[in-house]
Amino acid sequence: ELKVEQNPLFLSMQEGKNYTIYCNYSTTSDRLYWYRQDPGKSLESLFVLLSNGAVKQEGRLMASLDTKARLSTLHITAAVHDLSATYFCAVGNNAGNMLTFGGGTRLMVKP
Amino acid sequence: NAGVTQTPKFQVLKTGQSMTLQCAQDMNHEYMSWYRQDPGMGLRLIHYSVGAGITDQGEVPNGYNVSRSTTEDFPLRLLSAAPSQTSVYFCASRPEGGRANEQFFGPGTRLTVL
């Protein structure tokens, strides 16, 4: 059974600081997704990572994938208040028909 | 394109009542799925469909039925609602083919079972 663990579960940071969210998963997969969810809203796709060593960047967010370590990271650079949200990683199975989600990281960026 | 739409947005049921959560997409996506999100948790897959007439169970299928008679629609039925089914339900779809398998989520239905 695939298990996906994120840490930290809650992150409070000051604007301008850097931090990394970690996503570990238990079985082999080369499909890793990052989503953002604002309170009371749906999920917005941020990144799709499909190979070992994949790195994608959008604004102040950068995601990477290490399939050998079964680890993905979401790095936040010089955080701003607008990044406050809950971030989920999700791992796809090899058949491509299921996503298993981590528990989410609630990020709060304070001025 | 409206994308993935869900109705209703909110619903309150009494234990034992039945209802259908509606999901539709206008992107001609073959794959559709239903997830539930409980407080402080990630999404868990209930059922999915890879095309009209084809459905399969996900991680937490008990208490839910689905059918897929058209490409556009994928309703989720609760036959006898229980308080444990209080949750936010998200429908998602994605196109077939390619490796990305990126799913697009609807706005969600918040269900409370008393």
Short mmCIF file of C-alpha atoms in Angstrom, two decimals:
data_model
loop_
_atom_site.label_atom_id
_atom_site.label_comp_id
_atom_site.label_asym_id
_atom_site.label_seq_id
_atom_site.Cartn_x
_atom_site.Cartn_y
_atom_site.Cartn_z
CA GLU A 1 0.00 0.00 0.00
CA LEU A 2 1.37 3.37 -1.02
CA LYS A 3 1.81 5.84 1.82
CA VAL A 4 2.66 9.50 1.37
CA GLU A 5 3.94 11.61 4.24
CA GLN A 6 4.47 15.33 4.25
CA ASN A 7 6.30 17.39 6.77
CA PRO A 8 5.90 19.71 8.37
CA LEU A 9 2.13 19.62 8.75
CA PHE A 10 2.05 23.26 9.74
CA LEU A 11 4.53 25.98 8.91
CA SER A 12 4.47 29.56 10.08
CA MET A 13 7.11 31.74 8.50
CA GLN A 14 8.05 35.36 8.17
CA GLU A 15 7.90 37.11 4.85
CA GLY A 16 11.23 37.05 3.08
CA LYS A 17 12.37 33.74 4.58
CA ASN A 18 13.12 30.48 2.79
CA TYR A 19 11.80 27.07 3.69
CA THR A 20 11.31 23.56 2.31
CA ILE A 21 8.36 21.19 2.50
CA TYR A 22 9.17 17.49 2.25
CA CYS A 23 7.13 14.71 0.69
CA ASN A 24 8.19 11.11 1.28
CA TYR A 25 6.46 8.12 -0.28
CA SER A 26 6.72 4.43 0.36
CA THR A 27 6.74 2.64 -3.02
CA THR A 28 8.32 3.22 -6.38
CA SER A 29 6.72 5.91 -8.50
CA ASP A 30 7.90 8.46 -11.02
CA ARG A 31 4.75 10.59 -10.98
CA LEU A 32 4.63 13.26 -8.34
CA TYR A 33 2.23 16.18 -8.20
CA TRP A 34 2.05 19.31 -6.08
CA TYR A 35 -1.23 21.11 -5.46
CA ARG A 36 -2.22 24.27 -3.67
CA GLN A 37 -5.50 24.67 -1.80
CA ASP A 38 -6.83 27.95 -0.42
CA PRO A 39 -9.35 27.77 2.44
CA GLY A 40 -12.74 26.59 1.23
CA LYS A 41 -11.48 26.24 -2.32
CA SER A 42 -10.58 23.47 -4.71
CA LEU A 43 -7.12 22.20 -5.57
CA GLU A 44 -4.92 24.05 -8.02
CA SER A 45 -2.20 22.15 -9.83
CA LEU A 46 1.28 23.61 -9.27
CA PHE A 47 3.80 21.09 -10.57
CA VAL A 48 3.95 17.75 -12.31
CA LEU A 49 7.23 15.84 -11.84
CA LEU A 50 7.71 12.78 -14.01
CA SER A 51 11.34 11.71 -13.78
CA ASN A 52 14.19 11.32 -11.37
CA GLY A 53 15.97 14.61 -10.93
CA ALA A 54 13.10 16.65 -12.33
CA VAL A 55 13.07 20.24 -11.16
CA LYS A 56 10.36 22.78 -11.90
CA GLN A 57 10.09 26.40 -10.83
CA GLU A 58 7.26 28.90 -10.86
CA GLY A 59 7.84 32.23 -9.19
CA ARG A 60 8.96 31.71 -5.60
CA LEU A 61 8.22 27.97 -5.64
CA MET A 62 10.53 25.23 -6.83
CA ALA A 63 9.76 21.52 -6.78
CA SER A 64 12.13 18.61 -7.22
CA LEU A 65 11.90 14.84 -7.36
CA ASP A 66 14.35 12.15 -6.27
CA THR A 67 12.77 8.83 -7.18
CA LYS A 68 15.61 6.79 -5.68
CA ALA A 69 15.11 8.40 -2.28
CA ARG A 70 11.33 8.48 -2.83
CA LEU A 71 11.39 12.13 -1.91
CA SER A 72 10.05 15.34 -3.37
CA THR A 73 10.64 18.81 -2.03
CA LEU A 74 8.80 22.08 -2.47
CA HIS A 75 11.14 24.98 -1.78
CA ILE A 76 9.82 28.42 -0.99
CA THR A 77 12.11 31.36 -1.65
CA ALA A 78 11.57 34.77 -0.02
CA ALA A 79 8.04 33.95 1.08
CA VAL A 80 5.23 36.45 0.64
CA HIS A 81 1.81 36.55 2.28
CA ASP A 82 0.07 35.45 -0.93
CA LEU A 83 1.73 32.05 -0.62
CA SER A 84 -0.31 31.30 2.50
CA ALA A 85 -2.31 28.15 1.68
CA THR A 86 -2.26 24.40 2.19
CA TYR A 87 0.10 22.49 -0.09
CA PHE A 88 -0.40 18.85 -0.97
CA CYS A 89 1.84 16.39 -2.69
CA ALA A 90 0.29 13.41 -4.44
CA VAL A 91 1.90 10.30 -5.88
CA GLY A 92 0.53 8.49 -8.91
CA ASN A 93 0.56 4.71 -9.25
CA ASN A 94 2.20 3.07 -12.23
CA ALA A 95 -1.12 2.44 -13.96
CA GLY A 96 -1.85 6.16 -13.79
CA ASN A 97 -5.35 5.64 -12.41
CA MET A 98 -4.87 6.57 -8.76
CA LEU A 99 -3.41 9.45 -6.80
CA THR A 100 -2.41 9.04 -3.17
CA PHE A 101 -2.21 12.32 -1.30
CA GLY A 102 -0.08 13.41 1.58
CA GLY A 103 -1.73 14.99 4.59
CA GLY A 104 -0.93 18.51 3.47
CA THR A 105 1.25 21.33 4.80
CA ARG A 106 -0.58 24.38 6.00
CA LEU A 107 1.64 27.36 5.30
CA MET A 108 1.10 30.71 6.98
CA VAL A 109 3.32 33.60 5.94
CA LYS A 110 3.31 36.50 8.35
CA PRO A 111 4.25 40.07 7.42
CA ASN B 1 -15.02 25.65 -21.18
CA ALA B 2 -16.62 25.42 -17.76
CA GLY B 3 -14.10 22.74 -16.72
CA VAL B 4 -15.26 20.41 -13.93
CA THR B 5 -18.53 21.42 -12.31
CA GLN B 6 -20.16 19.98 -9.21
CA THR B 7 -23.62 20.35 -7.70
CA PRO B 8 -24.74 21.03 -5.07
CA LYS B 9 -22.11 23.15 -3.31
CA PHE B 10 -23.56 22.39 0.11
CA GLN B 11 -25.87 19.67 1.37
CA VAL B 12 -27.19 18.58 4.75
CA LEU B 13 -28.65 15.09 5.09
CA LYS B 14 -30.12 13.07 7.88
CA THR B 15 -28.72 9.64 8.64
CA GLY B 16 -30.23 7.07 6.30
CA GLN B 17 -31.17 9.50 3.54
CA SER B 18 -29.91 8.99 0.03
CA MET B 19 -28.64 11.52 -2.44
CA THR B 20 -26.59 11.94 -5.60
CA LEU B 21 -23.68 14.31 -5.98
CA GLN B 22 -23.39 15.50 -9.54
CA CYS B 23 -20.17 15.97 -11.50
CA ALA B 24 -19.79 17.04 -15.09
CA GLN B 25 -16.91 18.05 -17.32
CA ASP B 26 -16.88 19.58 -20.79
CA MET B 27 -13.27 18.81 -21.71
CA ASN B 28 -13.98 15.40 -23.22
CA HIS B 29 -11.82 13.74 -20.58
CA GLU B 30 -12.02 9.98 -20.42
CA TYR B 31 -10.84 9.66 -16.83
CA MET B 32 -12.98 10.93 -13.96
CA SER B 33 -12.75 10.33 -10.24
CA TRP B 34 -14.26 11.15 -6.87
CA TYR B 35 -12.29 12.03 -3.74
CA ARG B 36 -13.26 12.92 -0.23
CA GLN B 37 -11.37 15.32 2.00
CA ASP B 38 -11.73 15.14 5.74
CA PRO B 39 -10.52 17.93 8.05
CA GLY B 40 -6.76 18.18 8.26
CA MET B 41 -6.26 15.37 5.78
CA GLY B 42 -5.38 14.88 2.19
CA LEU B 43 -7.81 13.61 -0.41
CA ARG B 44 -8.72 9.93 -0.58
CA LEU B 45 -9.94 8.26 -3.75
CA ILE B 46 -13.48 6.82 -3.60
CA HIS B 47 -14.19 5.60 -7.15
CA TYR B 48 -12.86 6.31 -10.59
CA SER B 49 -13.80 5.72 -14.22
CA VAL B 50 -11.59 5.38 -17.28
CA GLY B 51 -14.45 5.83 -19.73
CA ALA B 52 -18.17 5.48 -20.26
CA GLY B 53 -19.41 2.21 -18.82
CA ILE B 54 -16.19 1.50 -16.89
CA THR B 55 -15.81 2.18 -13.18
CA ASP B 56 -13.56 0.87 -10.43
CA GLN B 57 -13.04 1.23 -6.70
CA GLY B 58 -10.51 3.46 -5.06
CA GLU B 59 -9.20 3.52 -1.52
CA VAL B 60 -12.50 4.19 0.34
CA PRO B 61 -15.42 2.91 -1.79
CA ASN B 62 -17.75 1.56 0.92
CA GLY B 63 -21.09 3.36 1.13
CA TYR B 64 -20.80 4.90 -2.33
CA ASN B 65 -21.96 3.89 -5.79
CA VAL B 66 -21.02 5.34 -9.15
CA SER B 67 -21.96 4.88 -12.77
CA ARG B 68 -20.70 6.40 -16.00
CA SER B 69 -23.25 6.43 -18.78
CA THR B 70 -21.70 9.34 -20.68
CA THR B 71 -18.21 10.80 -21.03
CA GLU B 72 -19.38 14.07 -19.48
CA ASP B 73 -21.08 12.93 -16.28
CA PHE B 74 -19.92 10.92 -13.27
CA PRO B 75 -22.47 11.02 -10.41
CA LEU B 76 -21.69 9.74 -6.93
CA ARG B 77 -24.54 8.13 -4.99
CA LEU B 78 -24.87 7.74 -1.26
CA LEU B 79 -27.52 5.07 -0.71
CA SER B 80 -27.90 5.46 3.06
CA ALA B 81 -25.95 8.40 4.43
CA ALA B 82 -23.99 8.01 7.66
CA PRO B 83 -22.31 10.68 9.84
CA SER B 84 -18.95 9.20 8.84
CA GLN B 85 -19.64 10.42 5.33
CA THR B 86 -19.58 14.05 6.44
CA SER B 87 -16.81 15.44 4.27
CA VAL B 88 -15.95 17.62 1.33
CA TYR B 89 -16.24 15.75 -1.96
CA PHE B 90 -14.17 16.62 -4.99
CA CYS B 91 -14.62 15.38 -8.51
CA ALA B 92 -11.66 15.39 -10.88
CA SER B 93 -10.98 14.60 -14.50
CA ARG B 94 -8.01 14.25 -16.79
CA PRO B 95 -7.39 13.38 -20.41
CA GLU B 96 -6.22 9.93 -21.43
CA GLY B 97 -2.85 9.40 -22.98
CA GLY B 98 0.54 10.86 -22.12
CA ARG B 99 2.35 10.38 -18.84
CA ALA B 100 1.44 13.56 -17.06
CA ASN B 101 -1.97 12.33 -15.90
CA GLU B 102 -2.54 15.76 -14.40
CA GLN B 103 -5.99 15.91 -12.85
CA PHE B 104 -8.28 18.93 -12.78
CA PHE B 105 -10.51 19.32 -9.76
CA GLY B 106 -14.02 20.66 -9.41
CA PRO B 107 -15.03 23.21 -6.75
CA GLY B 108 -16.24 20.59 -4.28
CA THR B 109 -19.44 19.67 -2.44
CA ARG B 110 -19.56 20.12 1.33
CA LEU B 111 -21.76 17.40 2.80
CA THR B 112 -22.94 17.19 6.38
CA VAL B 113 -24.76 14.10 7.64
CA LEU B 114 -26.63 14.58 10.91
#
